[in-house]
Amino acid sequence: MARFWAKVLIPDLPLDACWEWQAGRNRGYGRFSLNDKSVLAHRVAYILAHGSIPDGLVVDHLCRNRRCVRPDHLDACTQGENVRRGRAGENQRSKTHCTRGHAYSGSNLVIRVRRNGSRTRDCRECMMERNRRAGAAYRARRRAERRAS
Ligand SMILES: [Zn+2]
Ligand SMILES: [Zn+2]
């Protein structure tokens, strides 16, 4: 499938950058012709990475970038699941900023894999802040322990 990846711009940095489709597009989505049929490029990328798209699932962009074909920015979910999740799920996915107002884009966007295997978007600023706080709490506990001993 070298022919497929030849049409994708894969930047070296940031490490989690989107891989954008450079060839034809349809309504913003990358288009790829396979056996004389026009197929959506991100669906092809998902199949190349995972073998197939599970029956009845749609391939969704976690990064909201329709041109992106990076396999770890793609997530298969059911239409029904989307509907059941309701508006809350949709809002979550279409949010462009974290709750503290940092943009979900460029190097600040982190795609995290949850323990149940589903993927979620995270904000690098907030992750670093959480790590800083966790580190400070740890150091404070160590100091308290030293004083107590
Ligand atoms: Zn992407
Ligand atoms: Zn944030």
PDB file of C-alpha atoms and ligand atoms in Angstrom:
ATOM      1  CA  MET A   1       0.000   0.000   0.000  1.00  0.00           C
ATOM      2  CA  ALA A   2       2.938   2.298  -0.678  1.00  0.00           C
ATOM      3  CA  ARG A   3       0.664   4.062  -3.174  1.00  0.00           C
ATOM      4  CA  PHE A   4      -1.629   5.023  -0.313  1.00  0.00           C
ATOM      5  CA  TRP A   5       1.012   6.334   2.094  1.00  0.00           C
ATOM      6  CA  ALA A   6       2.734   8.238  -0.721  1.00  0.00           C
ATOM      7  CA  LYS A   7      -0.257  10.600  -0.658  1.00  0.00           C
ATOM      8  CA  VAL A   8       0.053  11.314   3.052  1.00  0.00           C
ATOM      9  CA  LEU A   9       2.147  14.045   4.611  1.00  0.00           C
ATOM     10  CA  ILE A  10       3.710  12.601   7.773  1.00  0.00           C
ATOM     11  CA  PRO A  11       5.485  15.340   9.751  1.00  0.00           C
ATOM     12  CA  ASP A  12       8.424  14.427  12.010  1.00  0.00           C
ATOM     13  CA  LEU A  13       7.200  16.737  14.750  1.00  0.00           C
ATOM     14  CA  PRO A  14       5.204  17.041  16.862  1.00  0.00           C
ATOM     15  CA  LEU A  15       5.182  13.310  17.494  1.00  0.00           C
ATOM     16  CA  ASP A  16       1.390  13.202  17.649  1.00  0.00           C
ATOM     17  CA  ALA A  17       0.777  15.440  14.638  1.00  0.00           C
ATOM     18  CA  CYS A  18      -2.015  14.667  12.205  1.00  0.00           C
ATOM     19  CA  TRP A  19      -1.064  12.830   9.031  1.00  0.00           C
ATOM     20  CA  GLU A  20      -2.872  14.787   6.366  1.00  0.00           C
ATOM     21  CA  TRP A  21      -4.107  13.370   3.101  1.00  0.00           C
ATOM     22  CA  GLN A  22      -2.620  15.324   0.186  1.00  0.00           C
ATOM     23  CA  ALA A  23      -4.621  13.906  -2.725  1.00  0.00           C
ATOM     24  CA  GLY A  24      -8.273  14.254  -3.714  1.00  0.00           C
ATOM     25  CA  ARG A  25     -10.924  15.147  -1.197  1.00  0.00           C
ATOM     26  CA  ASN A  26     -14.659  14.828  -0.865  1.00  0.00           C
ATOM     27  CA  ARG A  27     -16.491  17.106   1.607  1.00  0.00           C
ATOM     28  CA  GLY A  28     -13.189  17.587   3.436  1.00  0.00           C
ATOM     29  CA  TYR A  29     -12.496  13.863   3.740  1.00  0.00           C
ATOM     30  CA  GLY A  30      -9.535  12.343   1.925  1.00  0.00           C
ATOM     31  CA  ARG A  31     -10.494  10.223  -1.082  1.00  0.00           C
ATOM     32  CA  PHE A  32      -8.561   7.260  -2.421  1.00  0.00           C
ATOM     33  CA  SER A  33      -9.371   5.177  -5.480  1.00  0.00           C
ATOM     34  CA  LEU A  34      -9.214   1.463  -4.936  1.00  0.00           C
ATOM     35  CA  ASN A  35     -10.162  -0.990  -7.699  1.00  0.00           C
ATOM     36  CA  ASP A  36     -11.803   1.874  -9.627  1.00  0.00           C
ATOM     37  CA  LYS A  37     -13.924   2.752  -6.624  1.00  0.00           C
ATOM     38  CA  SER A  38     -13.584   5.929  -4.646  1.00  0.00           C
ATOM     39  CA  VAL A  39     -13.206   5.190  -0.945  1.00  0.00           C
ATOM     40  CA  LEU A  40     -12.602   7.385   2.055  1.00  0.00           C
ATOM     41  CA  ALA A  41      -8.900   7.591   2.852  1.00  0.00           C
ATOM     42  CA  HIS A  42      -9.299   7.447   6.635  1.00  0.00           C
ATOM     43  CA  ARG A  43     -11.299   4.221   6.319  1.00  0.00           C
ATOM     44  CA  VAL A  44      -8.503   2.727   4.205  1.00  0.00           C
ATOM     45  CA  ALA A  45      -5.937   3.833   6.811  1.00  0.00           C
ATOM     46  CA  TYR A  46      -7.992   2.168   9.542  1.00  0.00           C
ATOM     47  CA  ILE A  47      -8.198  -1.085   7.559  1.00  0.00           C
ATOM     48  CA  LEU A  48      -4.452  -1.015   6.854  1.00  0.00           C
ATOM     49  CA  ALA A  49      -3.757  -0.631  10.568  1.00  0.00           C
ATOM     50  CA  HIS A  50      -6.374  -3.022  11.976  1.00  0.00           C
ATOM     51  CA  GLY A  51      -7.163  -5.435   9.131  1.00  0.00           C
ATOM     52  CA  SER A  52     -10.811  -4.477   8.840  1.00  0.00           C
ATOM     53  CA  ILE A  53     -13.515  -2.206  10.170  1.00  0.00           C
ATOM     54  CA  PRO A  54     -15.717  -4.227  12.539  1.00  0.00           C
ATOM     55  CA  ASP A  55     -19.201  -4.840  11.101  1.00  0.00           C
ATOM     56  CA  GLY A  56     -21.554  -1.932  11.501  1.00  0.00           C
ATOM     57  CA  LEU A  57     -18.953   0.445  12.905  1.00  0.00           C
ATOM     58  CA  VAL A  58     -18.075   3.842  11.540  1.00  0.00           C
ATOM     59  CA  VAL A  59     -14.558   5.265  11.639  1.00  0.00           C
ATOM     60  CA  ASP A  60     -14.440   8.477  13.593  1.00  0.00           C
ATOM     61  CA  HIS A  61     -11.702  11.115  13.776  1.00  0.00           C
ATOM     62  CA  LEU A  62     -10.587  11.713  17.361  1.00  0.00           C
ATOM     63  CA  CYS A  63      -8.654  14.763  16.172  1.00  0.00           C
ATOM     64  CA  ARG A  64     -11.669  16.170  14.234  1.00  0.00           C
ATOM     65  CA  ASN A  65      -9.361  16.688  11.250  1.00  0.00           C
ATOM     66  CA  ARG A  66     -11.164  15.153   8.276  1.00  0.00           C
ATOM     67  CA  ARG A  67      -7.981  15.068   6.185  1.00  0.00           C
ATOM     68  CA  CYS A  68      -6.132  13.102   8.830  1.00  0.00           C
ATOM     69  CA  VAL A  69      -5.430   9.398   8.147  1.00  0.00           C
ATOM     70  CA  ARG A  70      -3.201   8.698  11.136  1.00  0.00           C
ATOM     71  CA  PRO A  71      -4.371   5.299  12.482  1.00  0.00           C
ATOM     72  CA  ASP A  72      -4.094   6.244  16.147  1.00  0.00           C
ATOM     73  CA  HIS A  73      -6.243   9.321  15.550  1.00  0.00           C
ATOM     74  CA  LEU A  74      -9.020   7.067  14.233  1.00  0.00           C
ATOM     75  CA  ASP A  75     -11.539   5.208  16.314  1.00  0.00           C
ATOM     76  CA  ALA A  76     -14.259   2.792  15.227  1.00  0.00           C
ATOM     77  CA  CYS A  77     -17.588   3.175  16.970  1.00  0.00           C
ATOM     78  CA  THR A  78     -21.197   2.379  16.164  1.00  0.00           C
ATOM     79  CA  GLN A  79     -23.642   4.984  14.945  1.00  0.00           C
ATOM     80  CA  GLY A  80     -26.003   3.637  17.611  1.00  0.00           C
ATOM     81  CA  GLU A  81     -23.381   4.130  20.276  1.00  0.00           C
ATOM     82  CA  ASN A  82     -23.005   7.720  19.171  1.00  0.00           C
ATOM     83  CA  VAL A  83     -26.745   8.187  19.423  1.00  0.00           C
ATOM     84  CA  ARG A  84     -26.924   6.492  22.847  1.00  0.00           C
ATOM     85  CA  ARG A  85     -24.080   8.613  24.116  1.00  0.00           C
ATOM     86  CA  GLY A  86     -26.333  11.437  23.086  1.00  0.00           C
ATOM     87  CA  ARG A  87     -25.434  15.022  22.860  1.00  0.00           C
ATOM     88  CA  ALA A  88     -22.956  14.844  25.734  1.00  0.00           C
ATOM     89  CA  GLY A  89     -20.697  12.507  23.764  1.00  0.00           C
ATOM     90  CA  GLU A  90     -21.036  14.571  20.631  1.00  0.00           C
ATOM     91  CA  ASN A  91     -20.176  17.768  22.487  1.00  0.00           C
ATOM     92  CA  GLN A  92     -17.168  16.107  24.039  1.00  0.00           C
ATOM     93  CA  ARG A  93     -15.858  15.065  20.655  1.00  0.00           C
ATOM     94  CA  SER A  94     -16.535  18.345  18.939  1.00  0.00           C
ATOM     95  CA  LYS A  95     -14.953  20.448  21.668  1.00  0.00           C
ATOM     96  CA  THR A  96     -11.997  22.419  20.423  1.00  0.00           C
ATOM     97  CA  HIS A  97     -10.686  23.413  23.863  1.00  0.00           C
ATOM     98  CA  CYS A  98     -10.260  21.695  27.214  1.00  0.00           C
ATOM     99  CA  THR A  99     -12.278  22.777  30.245  1.00  0.00           C
ATOM    100  CA  ARG A 100      -9.532  25.228  31.156  1.00  0.00           C
ATOM    101  CA  GLY A 101      -9.461  26.800  27.716  1.00  0.00           C
ATOM    102  CA  HIS A 102      -6.347  25.246  26.166  1.00  0.00           C
ATOM    103  CA  ALA A 103      -6.734  24.402  22.482  1.00  0.00           C
ATOM    104  CA  TYR A 104      -7.075  20.756  21.473  1.00  0.00           C
ATOM    105  CA  SER A 105      -4.745  21.188  18.529  1.00  0.00           C
ATOM    106  CA  GLY A 106      -1.156  20.919  17.398  1.00  0.00           C
ATOM    107  CA  SER A 107       1.299  19.735  20.013  1.00  0.00           C
ATOM    108  CA  ASN A 108      -1.157  20.430  22.839  1.00  0.00           C
ATOM    109  CA  LEU A 109      -3.461  17.640  21.674  1.00  0.00           C
ATOM    110  CA  VAL A 110      -2.720  14.263  23.216  1.00  0.00           C
ATOM    111  CA  ILE A 111      -4.580  11.119  22.170  1.00  0.00           C
ATOM    112  CA  ARG A 112      -4.759   8.855  25.193  1.00  0.00           C
ATOM    113  CA  VAL A 113      -5.832   5.201  25.281  1.00  0.00           C
ATOM    114  CA  ARG A 114      -8.133   4.459  28.206  1.00  0.00           C
ATOM    115  CA  ARG A 115      -7.902   1.220  30.176  1.00  0.00           C
ATOM    116  CA  ASN A 116     -10.945  -0.160  28.317  1.00  0.00           C
ATOM    117  CA  GLY A 117      -9.164   0.413  25.000  1.00  0.00           C
ATOM    118  CA  SER A 118     -11.198   3.396  23.844  1.00  0.00           C
ATOM    119  CA  ARG A 119      -9.341   6.551  22.994  1.00  0.00           C
ATOM    120  CA  THR A 120      -9.805   9.991  24.357  1.00  0.00           C
ATOM    121  CA  ARG A 121      -8.364  13.407  23.721  1.00  0.00           C
ATOM    122  CA  ASP A 122      -6.358  15.131  26.377  1.00  0.00           C
ATOM    123  CA  CYS A 123      -4.716  18.481  26.817  1.00  0.00           C
ATOM    124  CA  ARG A 124      -0.939  18.460  27.226  1.00  0.00           C
ATOM    125  CA  GLU A 125      -0.944  21.639  29.354  1.00  0.00           C
ATOM    126  CA  CYS A 126      -3.414  20.097  31.785  1.00  0.00           C
ATOM    127  CA  MET A 127      -1.568  16.752  31.810  1.00  0.00           C
ATOM    128  CA  MET A 128       1.664  18.529  32.722  1.00  0.00           C
ATOM    129  CA  GLU A 129      -0.157  20.498  35.395  1.00  0.00           C
ATOM    130  CA  ARG A 130      -1.614  17.266  36.851  1.00  0.00           C
ATOM    131  CA  ASN A 131       1.858  15.697  36.857  1.00  0.00           C
ATOM    132  CA  ARG A 132       3.308  18.746  38.579  1.00  0.00           C
ATOM    133  CA  ARG A 133       0.610  18.603  41.254  1.00  0.00           C
ATOM    134  CA  ALA A 134       1.057  14.840  41.721  1.00  0.00           C
ATOM    135  CA  GLY A 135       4.827  15.375  42.066  1.00  0.00           C
ATOM    136  CA  ALA A 136       4.361  18.180  44.592  1.00  0.00           C
ATOM    137  CA  ALA A 137       1.937  16.068  46.649  1.00  0.00           C
ATOM    138  CA  TYR A 138       4.408  13.179  46.580  1.00  0.00           C
ATOM    139  CA  ARG A 139       7.291  15.377  47.726  1.00  0.00           C
ATOM    140  CA  ALA A 140       5.139  16.888  50.512  1.00  0.00           C
ATOM    141  CA  ARG A 141       4.235  13.388  51.720  1.00  0.00           C
ATOM    142  CA  ARG A 142       7.893  12.350  51.697  1.00  0.00           C
ATOM    143  CA  ARG A 143       8.831  15.433  53.722  1.00  0.00           C
ATOM    144  CA  ALA A 144       6.067  14.688  56.244  1.00  0.00           C
ATOM    145  CA  GLU A 145       7.245  11.084  56.518  1.00  0.00           C
ATOM    146  CA  ARG A 146      10.831  12.159  57.101  1.00  0.00           C
ATOM    147  CA  ARG A 147       9.742  14.543  59.829  1.00  0.00           C
ATOM    148  CA  ALA A 148       7.631  11.851  61.475  1.00  0.00           C
ATOM    149  CA  SER A 149      10.435   9.285  61.539  1.00  0.00           C
TER     150      SER A 149
HETATM  151 ZN    ZN B   1      -5.280  13.554  13.300  1.00  0.00          ZN
HETATM  152 ZN    ZN B   2      -5.957  22.202  29.256  1.00  0.00          ZN
END
